[in-house]
XYZ file of C-alpha atoms in Angstrom:
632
model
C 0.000 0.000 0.000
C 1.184 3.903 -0.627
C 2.660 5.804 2.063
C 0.488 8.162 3.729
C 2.144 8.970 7.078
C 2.456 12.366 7.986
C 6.051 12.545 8.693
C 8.254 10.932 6.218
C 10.485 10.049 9.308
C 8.375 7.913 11.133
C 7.405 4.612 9.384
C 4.475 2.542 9.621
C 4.976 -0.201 12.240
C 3.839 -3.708 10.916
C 1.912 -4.006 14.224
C -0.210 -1.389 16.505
C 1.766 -2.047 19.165
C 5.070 -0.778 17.814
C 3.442 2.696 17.190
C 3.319 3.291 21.479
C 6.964 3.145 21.824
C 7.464 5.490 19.082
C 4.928 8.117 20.434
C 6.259 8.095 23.704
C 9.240 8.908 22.865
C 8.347 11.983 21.375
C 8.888 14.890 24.026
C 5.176 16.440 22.290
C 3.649 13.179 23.562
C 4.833 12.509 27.119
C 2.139 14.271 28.705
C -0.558 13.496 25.936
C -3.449 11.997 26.603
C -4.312 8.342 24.533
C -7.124 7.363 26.579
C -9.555 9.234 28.813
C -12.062 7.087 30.767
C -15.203 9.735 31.220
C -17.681 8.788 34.166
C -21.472 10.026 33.875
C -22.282 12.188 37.181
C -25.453 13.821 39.127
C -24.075 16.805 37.292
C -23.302 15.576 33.700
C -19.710 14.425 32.433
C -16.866 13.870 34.569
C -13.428 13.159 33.594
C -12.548 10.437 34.971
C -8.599 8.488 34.796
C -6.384 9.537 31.687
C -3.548 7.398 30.590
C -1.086 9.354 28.474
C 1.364 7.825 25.665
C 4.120 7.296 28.013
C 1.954 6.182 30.976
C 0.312 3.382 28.810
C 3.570 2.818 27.127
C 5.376 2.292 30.646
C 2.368 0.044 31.999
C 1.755 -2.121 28.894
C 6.108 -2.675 29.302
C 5.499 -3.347 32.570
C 2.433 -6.251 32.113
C 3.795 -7.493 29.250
C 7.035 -8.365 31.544
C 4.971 -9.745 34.461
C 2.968 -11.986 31.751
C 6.342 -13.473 30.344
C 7.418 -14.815 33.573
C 4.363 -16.965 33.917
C 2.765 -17.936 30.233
C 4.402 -18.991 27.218
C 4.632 -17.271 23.448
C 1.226 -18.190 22.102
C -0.340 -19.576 24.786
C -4.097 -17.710 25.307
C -5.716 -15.566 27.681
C -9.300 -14.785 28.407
C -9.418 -11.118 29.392
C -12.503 -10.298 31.994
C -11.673 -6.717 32.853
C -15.071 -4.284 32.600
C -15.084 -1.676 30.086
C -12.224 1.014 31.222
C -8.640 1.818 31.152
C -7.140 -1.126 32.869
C -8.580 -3.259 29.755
C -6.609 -1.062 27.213
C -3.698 -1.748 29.403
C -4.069 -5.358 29.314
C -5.281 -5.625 25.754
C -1.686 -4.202 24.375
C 0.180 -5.651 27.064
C -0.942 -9.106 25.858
C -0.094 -8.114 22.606
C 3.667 -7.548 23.767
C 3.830 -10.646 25.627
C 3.467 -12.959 22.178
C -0.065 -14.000 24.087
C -3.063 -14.904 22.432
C -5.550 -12.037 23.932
C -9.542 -13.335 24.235
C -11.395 -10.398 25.487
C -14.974 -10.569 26.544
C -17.443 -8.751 28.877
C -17.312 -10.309 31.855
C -20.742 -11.855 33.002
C -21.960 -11.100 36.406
C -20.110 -13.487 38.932
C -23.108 -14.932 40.341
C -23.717 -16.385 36.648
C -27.367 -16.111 37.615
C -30.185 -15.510 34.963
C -28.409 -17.617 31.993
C -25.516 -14.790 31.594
C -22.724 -17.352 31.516
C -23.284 -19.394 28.155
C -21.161 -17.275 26.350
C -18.471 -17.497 28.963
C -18.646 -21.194 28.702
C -18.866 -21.917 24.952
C -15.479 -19.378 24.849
C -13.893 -21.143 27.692
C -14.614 -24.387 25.811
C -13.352 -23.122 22.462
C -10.257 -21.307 23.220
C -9.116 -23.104 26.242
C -7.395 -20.449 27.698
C -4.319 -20.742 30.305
C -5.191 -17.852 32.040
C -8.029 -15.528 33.207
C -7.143 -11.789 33.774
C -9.426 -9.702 35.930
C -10.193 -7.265 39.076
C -9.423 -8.769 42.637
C -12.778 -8.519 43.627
C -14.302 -10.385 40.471
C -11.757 -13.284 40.922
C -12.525 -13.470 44.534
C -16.387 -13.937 43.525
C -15.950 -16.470 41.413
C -13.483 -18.080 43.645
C -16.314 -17.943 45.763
C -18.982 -19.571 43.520
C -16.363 -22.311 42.467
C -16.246 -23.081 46.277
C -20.446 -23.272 46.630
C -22.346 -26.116 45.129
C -23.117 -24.213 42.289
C -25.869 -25.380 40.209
C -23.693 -25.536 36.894
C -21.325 -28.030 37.184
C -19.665 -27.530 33.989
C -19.032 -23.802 34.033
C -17.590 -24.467 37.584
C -14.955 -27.217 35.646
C -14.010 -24.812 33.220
C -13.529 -21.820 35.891
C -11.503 -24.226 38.359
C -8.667 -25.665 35.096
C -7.808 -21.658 34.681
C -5.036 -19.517 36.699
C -6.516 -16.785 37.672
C -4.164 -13.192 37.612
C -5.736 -10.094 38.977
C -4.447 -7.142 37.137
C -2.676 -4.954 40.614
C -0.646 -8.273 40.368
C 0.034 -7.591 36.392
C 1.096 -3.840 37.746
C 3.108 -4.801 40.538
C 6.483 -2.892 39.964
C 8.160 -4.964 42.489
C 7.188 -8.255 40.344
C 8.809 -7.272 37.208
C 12.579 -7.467 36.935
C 12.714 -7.323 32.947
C 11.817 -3.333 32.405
C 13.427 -1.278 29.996
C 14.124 -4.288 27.631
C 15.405 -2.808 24.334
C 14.854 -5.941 22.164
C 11.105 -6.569 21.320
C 9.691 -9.604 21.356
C 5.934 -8.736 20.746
C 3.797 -11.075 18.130
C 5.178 -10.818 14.773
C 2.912 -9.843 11.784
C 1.878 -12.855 11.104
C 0.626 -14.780 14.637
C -2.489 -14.332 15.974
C -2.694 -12.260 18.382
C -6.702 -11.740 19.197
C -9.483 -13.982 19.086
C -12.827 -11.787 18.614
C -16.407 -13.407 18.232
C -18.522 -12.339 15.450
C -21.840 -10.248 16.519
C -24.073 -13.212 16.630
C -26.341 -11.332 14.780
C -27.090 -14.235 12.322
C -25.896 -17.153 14.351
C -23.964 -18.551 17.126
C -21.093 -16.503 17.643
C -17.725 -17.521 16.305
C -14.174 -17.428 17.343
C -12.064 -14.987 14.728
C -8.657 -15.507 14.429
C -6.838 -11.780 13.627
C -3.447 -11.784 13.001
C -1.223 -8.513 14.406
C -0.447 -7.802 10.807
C -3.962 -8.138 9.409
C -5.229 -5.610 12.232
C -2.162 -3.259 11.649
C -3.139 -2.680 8.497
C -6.645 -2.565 8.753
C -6.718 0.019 11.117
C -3.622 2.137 8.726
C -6.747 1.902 5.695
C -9.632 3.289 8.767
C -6.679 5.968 9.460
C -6.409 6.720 5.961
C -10.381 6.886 5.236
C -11.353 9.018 7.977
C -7.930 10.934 8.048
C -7.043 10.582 11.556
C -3.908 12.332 12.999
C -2.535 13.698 16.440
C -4.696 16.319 16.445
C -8.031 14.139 16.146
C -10.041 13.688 19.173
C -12.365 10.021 19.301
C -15.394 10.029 21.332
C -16.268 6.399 21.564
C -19.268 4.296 23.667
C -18.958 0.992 21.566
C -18.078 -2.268 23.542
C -13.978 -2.463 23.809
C -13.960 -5.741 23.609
C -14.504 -6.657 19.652
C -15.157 -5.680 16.333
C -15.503 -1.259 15.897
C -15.288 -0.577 19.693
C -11.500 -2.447 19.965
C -10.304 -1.248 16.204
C -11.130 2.435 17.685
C -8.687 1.591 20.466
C -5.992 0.440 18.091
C -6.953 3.399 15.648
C -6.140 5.768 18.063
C -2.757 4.287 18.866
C -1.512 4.677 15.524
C -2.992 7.485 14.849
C -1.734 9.422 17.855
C -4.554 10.652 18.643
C -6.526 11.050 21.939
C -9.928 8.800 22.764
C -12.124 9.645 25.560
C -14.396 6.136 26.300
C -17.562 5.502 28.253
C -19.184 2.566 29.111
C -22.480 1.586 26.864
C -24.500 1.411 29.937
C -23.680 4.753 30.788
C -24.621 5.853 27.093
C -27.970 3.853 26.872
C -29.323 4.750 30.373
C -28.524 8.354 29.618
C -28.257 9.370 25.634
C -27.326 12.725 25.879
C -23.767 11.585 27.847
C -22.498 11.354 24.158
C -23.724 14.570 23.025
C -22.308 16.284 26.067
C -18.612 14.020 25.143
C -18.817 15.394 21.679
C -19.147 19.105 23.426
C -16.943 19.136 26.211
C -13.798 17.134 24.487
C -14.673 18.893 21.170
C -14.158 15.678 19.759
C -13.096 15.236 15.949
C -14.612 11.879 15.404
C -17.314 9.429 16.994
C -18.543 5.680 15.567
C -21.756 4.419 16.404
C -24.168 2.258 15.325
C -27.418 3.272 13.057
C -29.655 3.068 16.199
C -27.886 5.762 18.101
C -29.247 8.247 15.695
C -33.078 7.969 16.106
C -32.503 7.209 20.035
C -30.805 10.308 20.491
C -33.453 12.230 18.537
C -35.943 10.539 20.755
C -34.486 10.128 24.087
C -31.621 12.689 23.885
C -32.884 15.259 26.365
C -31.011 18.115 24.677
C -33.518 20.583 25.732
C -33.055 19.162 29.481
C -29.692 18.887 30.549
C -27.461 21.882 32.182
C -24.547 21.690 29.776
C -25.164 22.803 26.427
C -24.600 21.267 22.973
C -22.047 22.342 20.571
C -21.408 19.657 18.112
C -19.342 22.006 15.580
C -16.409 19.996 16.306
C -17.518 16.772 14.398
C -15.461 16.153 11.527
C -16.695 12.286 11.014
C -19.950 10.695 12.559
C -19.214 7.353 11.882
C -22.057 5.317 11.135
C -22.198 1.648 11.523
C -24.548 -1.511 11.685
C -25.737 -1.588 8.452
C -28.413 -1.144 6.572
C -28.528 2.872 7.543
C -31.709 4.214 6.707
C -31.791 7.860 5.309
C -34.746 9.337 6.690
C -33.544 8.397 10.230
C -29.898 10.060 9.514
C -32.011 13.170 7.833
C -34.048 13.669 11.206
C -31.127 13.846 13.178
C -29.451 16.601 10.848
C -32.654 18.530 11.013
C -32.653 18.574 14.292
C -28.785 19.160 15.463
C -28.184 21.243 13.019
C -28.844 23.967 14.871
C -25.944 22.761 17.392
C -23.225 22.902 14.937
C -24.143 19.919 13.301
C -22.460 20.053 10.181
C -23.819 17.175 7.729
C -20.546 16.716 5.143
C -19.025 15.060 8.227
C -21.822 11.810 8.295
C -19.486 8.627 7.198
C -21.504 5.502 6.809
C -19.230 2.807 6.933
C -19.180 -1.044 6.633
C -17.389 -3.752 8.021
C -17.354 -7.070 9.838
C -15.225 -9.468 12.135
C -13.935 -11.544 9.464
C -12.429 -8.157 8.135
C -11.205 -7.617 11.517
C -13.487 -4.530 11.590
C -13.373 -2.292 8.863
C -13.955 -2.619 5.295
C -14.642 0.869 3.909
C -16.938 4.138 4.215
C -19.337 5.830 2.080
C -17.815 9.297 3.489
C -14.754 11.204 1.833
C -13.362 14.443 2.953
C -13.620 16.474 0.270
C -17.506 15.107 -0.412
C -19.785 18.039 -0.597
C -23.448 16.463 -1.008
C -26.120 18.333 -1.798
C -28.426 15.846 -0.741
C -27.645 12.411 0.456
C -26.987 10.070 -1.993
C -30.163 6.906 -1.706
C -31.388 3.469 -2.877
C -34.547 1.911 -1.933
C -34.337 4.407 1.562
C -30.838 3.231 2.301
C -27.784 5.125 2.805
C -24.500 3.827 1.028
C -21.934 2.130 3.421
C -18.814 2.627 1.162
C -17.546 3.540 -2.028
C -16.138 1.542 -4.802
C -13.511 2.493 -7.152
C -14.214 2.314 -11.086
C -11.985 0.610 -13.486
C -10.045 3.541 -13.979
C -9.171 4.315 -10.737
C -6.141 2.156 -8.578
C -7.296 0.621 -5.614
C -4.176 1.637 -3.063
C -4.920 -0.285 -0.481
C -4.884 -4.261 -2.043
C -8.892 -4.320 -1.356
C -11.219 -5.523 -3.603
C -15.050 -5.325 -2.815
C -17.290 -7.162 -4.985
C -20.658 -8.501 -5.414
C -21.209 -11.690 -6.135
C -24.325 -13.866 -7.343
C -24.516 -16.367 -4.043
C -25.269 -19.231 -6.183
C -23.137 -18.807 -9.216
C -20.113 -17.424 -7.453
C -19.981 -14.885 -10.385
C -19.377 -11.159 -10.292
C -23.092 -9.028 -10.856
C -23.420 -6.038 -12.961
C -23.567 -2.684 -11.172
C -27.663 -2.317 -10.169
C -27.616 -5.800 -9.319
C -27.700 -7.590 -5.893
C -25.446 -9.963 -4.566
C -23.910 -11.493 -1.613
C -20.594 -8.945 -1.315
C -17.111 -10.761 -1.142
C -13.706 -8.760 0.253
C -9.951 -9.089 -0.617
C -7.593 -7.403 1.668
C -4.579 -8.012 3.977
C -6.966 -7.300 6.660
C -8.807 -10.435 6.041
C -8.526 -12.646 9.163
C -7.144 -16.313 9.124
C -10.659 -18.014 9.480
C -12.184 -19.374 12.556
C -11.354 -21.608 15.272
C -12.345 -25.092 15.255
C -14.529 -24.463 12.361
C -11.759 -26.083 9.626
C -14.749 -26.567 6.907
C -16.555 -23.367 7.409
C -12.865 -21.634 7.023
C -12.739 -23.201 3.848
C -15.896 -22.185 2.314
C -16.445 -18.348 4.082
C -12.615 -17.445 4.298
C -10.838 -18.918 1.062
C -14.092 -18.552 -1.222
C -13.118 -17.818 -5.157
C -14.953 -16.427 -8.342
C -16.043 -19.316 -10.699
C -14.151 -19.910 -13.438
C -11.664 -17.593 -12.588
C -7.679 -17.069 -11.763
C -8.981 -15.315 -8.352
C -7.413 -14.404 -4.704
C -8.856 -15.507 -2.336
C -12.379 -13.437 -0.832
C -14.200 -13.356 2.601
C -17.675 -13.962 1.912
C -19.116 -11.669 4.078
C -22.829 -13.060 4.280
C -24.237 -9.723 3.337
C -26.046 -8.753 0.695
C -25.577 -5.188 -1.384
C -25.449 -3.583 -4.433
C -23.808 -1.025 -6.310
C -25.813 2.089 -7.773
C -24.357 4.789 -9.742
C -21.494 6.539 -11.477
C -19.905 6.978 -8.342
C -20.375 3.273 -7.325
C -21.796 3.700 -3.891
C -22.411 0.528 -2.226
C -25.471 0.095 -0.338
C -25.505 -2.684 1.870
C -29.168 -3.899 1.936
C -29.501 -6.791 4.220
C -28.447 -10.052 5.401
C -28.423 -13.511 3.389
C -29.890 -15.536 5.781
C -32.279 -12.919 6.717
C -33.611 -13.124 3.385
C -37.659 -13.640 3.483
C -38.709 -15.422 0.299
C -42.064 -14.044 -0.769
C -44.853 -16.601 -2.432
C -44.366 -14.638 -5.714
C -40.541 -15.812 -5.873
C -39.286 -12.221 -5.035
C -36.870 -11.468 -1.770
C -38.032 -9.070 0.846
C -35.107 -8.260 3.496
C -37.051 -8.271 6.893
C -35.956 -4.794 7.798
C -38.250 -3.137 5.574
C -41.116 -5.134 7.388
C -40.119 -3.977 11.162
C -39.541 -0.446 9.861
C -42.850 -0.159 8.552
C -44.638 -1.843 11.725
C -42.798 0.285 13.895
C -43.341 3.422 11.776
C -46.912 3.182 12.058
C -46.804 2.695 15.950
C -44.376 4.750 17.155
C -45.735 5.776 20.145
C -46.703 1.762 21.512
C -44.003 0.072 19.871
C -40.007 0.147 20.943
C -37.872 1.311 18.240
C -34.931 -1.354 17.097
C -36.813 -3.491 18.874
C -38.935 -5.446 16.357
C -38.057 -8.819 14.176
C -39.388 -10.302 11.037
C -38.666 -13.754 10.131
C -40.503 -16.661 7.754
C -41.917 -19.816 9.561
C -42.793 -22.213 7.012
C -44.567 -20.133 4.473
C -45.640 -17.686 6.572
C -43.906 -14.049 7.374
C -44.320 -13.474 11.223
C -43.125 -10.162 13.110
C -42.428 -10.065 16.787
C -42.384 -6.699 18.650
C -41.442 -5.383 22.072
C -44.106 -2.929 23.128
C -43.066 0.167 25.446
C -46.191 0.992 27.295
C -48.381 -1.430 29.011
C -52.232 -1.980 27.313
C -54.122 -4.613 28.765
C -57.374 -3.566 26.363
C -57.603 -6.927 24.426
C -59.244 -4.547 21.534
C -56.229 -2.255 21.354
C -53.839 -4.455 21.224
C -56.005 -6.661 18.264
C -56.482 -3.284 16.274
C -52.525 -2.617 16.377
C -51.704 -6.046 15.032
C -54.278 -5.581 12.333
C -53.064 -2.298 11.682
C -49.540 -3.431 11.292
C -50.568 -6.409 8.986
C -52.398 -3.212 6.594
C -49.432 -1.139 6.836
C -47.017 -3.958 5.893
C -49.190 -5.006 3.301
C -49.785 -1.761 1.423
C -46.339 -0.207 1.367
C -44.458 -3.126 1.292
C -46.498 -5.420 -0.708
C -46.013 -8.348 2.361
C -48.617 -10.136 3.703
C -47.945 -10.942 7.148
C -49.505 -14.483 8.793
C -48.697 -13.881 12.483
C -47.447 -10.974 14.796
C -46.831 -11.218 18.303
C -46.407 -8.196 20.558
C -44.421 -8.952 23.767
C -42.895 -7.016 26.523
C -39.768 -4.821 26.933
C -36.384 -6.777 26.411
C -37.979 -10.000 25.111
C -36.395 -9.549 21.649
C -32.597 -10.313 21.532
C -29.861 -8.485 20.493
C -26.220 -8.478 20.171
C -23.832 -6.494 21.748
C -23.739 -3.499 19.569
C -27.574 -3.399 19.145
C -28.169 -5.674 16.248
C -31.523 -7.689 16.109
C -30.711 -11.232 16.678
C -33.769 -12.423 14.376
C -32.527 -15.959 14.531
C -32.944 -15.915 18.205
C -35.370 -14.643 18.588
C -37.237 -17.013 16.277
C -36.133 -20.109 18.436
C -37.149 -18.105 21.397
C -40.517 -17.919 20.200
C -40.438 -21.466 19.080
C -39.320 -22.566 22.397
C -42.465 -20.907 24.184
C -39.985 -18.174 26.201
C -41.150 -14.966 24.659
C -43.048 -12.721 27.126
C -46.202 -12.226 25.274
C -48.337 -9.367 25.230
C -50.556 -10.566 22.262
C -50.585 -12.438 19.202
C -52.350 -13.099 16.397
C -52.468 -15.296 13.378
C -54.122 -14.356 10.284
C -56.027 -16.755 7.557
C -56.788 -15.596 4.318
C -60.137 -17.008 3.188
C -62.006 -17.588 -0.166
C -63.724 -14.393 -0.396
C -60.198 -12.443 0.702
C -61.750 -11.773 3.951
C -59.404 -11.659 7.011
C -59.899 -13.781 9.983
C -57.639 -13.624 12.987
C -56.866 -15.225 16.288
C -55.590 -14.212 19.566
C -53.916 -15.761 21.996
C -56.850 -15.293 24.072
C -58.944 -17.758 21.679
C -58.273 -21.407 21.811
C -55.487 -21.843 19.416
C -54.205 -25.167 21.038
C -55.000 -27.415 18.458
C -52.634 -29.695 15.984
C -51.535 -27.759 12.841
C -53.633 -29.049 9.995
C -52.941 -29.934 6.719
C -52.082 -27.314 3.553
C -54.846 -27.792 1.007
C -54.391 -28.825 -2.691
C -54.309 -24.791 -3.718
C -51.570 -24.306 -0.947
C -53.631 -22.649 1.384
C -53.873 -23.571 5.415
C -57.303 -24.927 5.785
C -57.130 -23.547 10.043
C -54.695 -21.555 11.753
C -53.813 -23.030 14.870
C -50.986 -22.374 17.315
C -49.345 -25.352 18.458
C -45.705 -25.680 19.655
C -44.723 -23.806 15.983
C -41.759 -26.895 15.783
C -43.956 -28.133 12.968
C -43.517 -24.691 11.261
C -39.802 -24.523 10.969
């Protein structure tokens, strides 16, 4: 790849790590702040620790040298530290040990309410030789290994680790090795991170990222959004994967400072990030697609003491696609009048299997007049023509799933990637490496692509890319046309607004029938209400989006599931609903009959009996509601 550093004099490193050395050597940078931990107060934003380039420098040396002494090169970690500084610390001071970092949020230690599956299915995978974490969360679990504990196999798999609390990790007194001149960090090509994928179409998997791949991932990000020492990153995102940890290693390389808060402290009070953005007169911010209606709708800017000044913002990074225009329009409309400037709105895409990024929609010297569109969407990047050099070794294409042959621009397709930042594959999945990691055009001299399960196309002479939906999300209509399932919820929800939780709804096909489930956010115990909203949203769906919907069940606050960053787990939450665990409010199931009347029934009726046969037309001759196994 070209050369785009901004002094000729200092070279990229061929890992993140290599950059902090460099930086804190620089008399400019030994009392400049790389990480700022903010804390949410009775009276708004508090600063909270800051960990300049030489402090982090000095304490990643220093835990790096405490990790040598009892692990060897390679061997992996599972890092439980809670969202903060201490977890930067450790994150790069795995890195320098050679170690094989895991990070995950770290379930509660009473593993109570089903919070510890994901804990156990990474303990299982990566069989880590050590866990890292707080005193106080060790002790606790020390604790529940010690108690008959109901969960005998999570207790195996906590008692086979060593446990290190990170004051040990810090301990001056432990470390004899400091000031080593030699490094002997992971090379470019080890893996140095596993990070799970979202879940947000499937169990989550175990990525394998390489230093190198992630080094230069984050150099194209620097590049795209042009980052520098002067930028200033306000971030919320989870630091333990995916855009939340590549803005952590972003901001390393680009010397830049990042001021983090936890996501709790975002979603129980929106306007936190607005007042970030203000008081840090930050330069850059990711977040995904939700964060922009929420804020409109919960983001008290007319209530809080400190006021709003978002003139600063020279990217608002937009992830978690698809990124609908209208709700990226309402928020210019109404922050525009706090500085808001809209040139600076970069919808980007990427995915683990990328390592994070991929590329943005967004270009500095873009000056739209109106937001580019297809089919309501926003583009998530921007593809080069044939005329153009691609200077960064990427190649985005879009692919026809089940020819494995390029489509013609205005044509939609799974999308494949090429790039150095293309992770290894996954581990223990040897097969599904094969096929998703090392995937090739048909009948064609190819490198090798990530198929990225997505689906987009590209639209215009500027080739935007518009990332449209997700191909196993893909509802296939009786007329033999697709229908992604986001169109669907957006239309329910659209329509209900006020009853209905926003981000909060998921369409799915059972059988041959389309069926939406949606988390109300007001309780209504009027049977007739609640019937006339699921009718209405069965209309609505129906006359914009030409889908007839067969069932939809309304159910209460945090009954749908999501992934970490916010994405609608629609597989989920279609086995939760098969499994008889949503918490319903109301459903109902619709029959079409001869005369193209409606019928409907609730789950007050009797719907208990057997599922009946389909008729010789195709047609259900009863709707019933049985244990819905039969209608998978």
């Amino acid at each position: 790849m070209n050369c785009e550093n901004y002094d000729p004099s200092f070279p990229d490193q061929p890992i993140v790590d290599l950059y902090l050395p460099v930086w804190a050597s620089l008399p400019a940078f030994l009392s400049k702040p790389a990480f700022i931990w903010a804390e949410d107060g009775n009276g708004g934003v508090t600063k909270g620790s800051v960990l300049t380039y030489a402090q982090l420098d000095e304490s990643v040396q220093l835990i790096s040298a405490n990790l040598i002494k009892l692990l060897l090169r390679g061997d992996a970690v599972i890092i439980l530290c809670p969202p903060g500084l201490e977890l930067v610390e450790v994150i790069f001071g795995c890195q320098r040990a050679g170690l094989l970092s895991v990070p995950i949020f770290p379930p509660h230690s009473a593993f109570t309410n089903e919070n510890y599956h994901h804990l156990i299915r990474v303990l299982s995978q990566t069989k880590p030789k050590v866990a890292i974490a707080n005193q106080d969360y060790i002790a606790n679990v020390q604790r529940y290994i010690s108690s008959s504990s109901s969960n005998q196999k999570l207790s195996e798999l906590l008692q086979k680790l060593s446990w290190i609390s990170t004051c040990d990790l810090k301990d001056k007194k432990a470390s004899s090795s400091m000031g080593s001149s030699s490094y002997n960090g992971c090379g470019p090509n080890e893996v140095y991170l596993i990070q799970y994928t979202s879940g947000a179409t499937g169990i989550p998997k175990p990525v394998l990222v390489t230093a190198g791949s992630a080094a230069h991932n984050v150099r194209v990000a620097r590049k795209a959004y042009d980052l520098h020492p002067n930028s200033v990153i306000v971030s919320w995102l989870p630091q333990y994967h995916d855009c939340g940890l590549q803005f952590l290693l972003l901001t390393v390389i680009s010397g830049a400072t990042c001021v983090l808060t936890s996501p709790g402290a975002f979603v129980t009070r929106p306007r936190l990030w607005l007042e970030l953005i203000s008081e840090f007169e930050a330069t850059c911010t990711p977040v995904p697609s939700f964060t922009l209606p929420l804020v409109v709708k919960r983001g008290g800017v007319q209530k809080g003491t400190r006021p709003i000044n978002l003139w600063s913002l020279k990217n608002l990074i937009i992830i978690n696609e698809p990124i609908y225009k209208a709700s990226v329009e309402e928020f210019i409309y109404v922050f525009k009048h706090f500085g808001f400037d809209p040139s600076c709105i970069s919808p980007s895409y990427g995915l683990a299997e990328n390592c994070t990024f991929v590329s943005t929609a967004w270009r500095s010297n873009s000056n739209f007049d109106s937001l580019p569109s297809h089919n309501k969407l926003l583009p998530s990047a921007r593809l080069t023509s044939q005329h153009e050099q691609d200077e960064e070794d990427m190649d985005i294409i879009v692919v026809n799933e089940d020819t494995h042959e390029p489509v013609a621009d205005g044509f939609e397709g799974e999308i494949w990637v090429s790039s150095p930042s293309n992770c290894s594959g996954y581990l223990g999945y040897p097969s599904l490496t094969r096929e998703i990691f090392q995937a090739r055009l048909r009948n064609t001299v190819s490198r090798c692509f990530v198929r990225t399960g997505d689906r987009g196309i590209v639209e215009g002479e500027a080739r935007f890319l518009y990332v449209t939906g997700r191909c196993s999300d893909v509802i296939r209509l009786p007329n033999g046309k697709d229908k992604h399932p986001h169109y669907i919820e957006t239309t329910a929800y659209n329509g209900y607004k006020e009853f209905l939780r926003g981000g909060c709804l998921a369409a799915f096909e059972i059988s041959n029938t389309v069926a939406l489930v949606a988390e109300t956010q007001r309780s209504e115990k009027d049977v007739n209400v609640l019937r006339q909203i699921c009718e209405g949203i069965r209309k609505a769906v129906l006359e914009e989006e030409r889908v007839e919907i067969g069932m939809v069940v309304l159910v209460k606050s945090g009954s749908v599931p999501k992934t970490t960053s916010g994405k609608i787990q629609r597989w989920a939450t279609k086995q939760k609903l098969v499994a008889g665990k949503m918490d319903i409010v109301m459903e109902v199931l619709f029959q079409n009959n001869d005369n193209n009347n409606v019928s409907f029934f609730s789950s007050s009726e009797p719907l208990v009996k057997a599922n009946k046969s389909i008729d010789e037309e195709g047609r259900r001759s009863a709707i019933t509601r049985p244990s819905l196994h039969s209608l998978l």
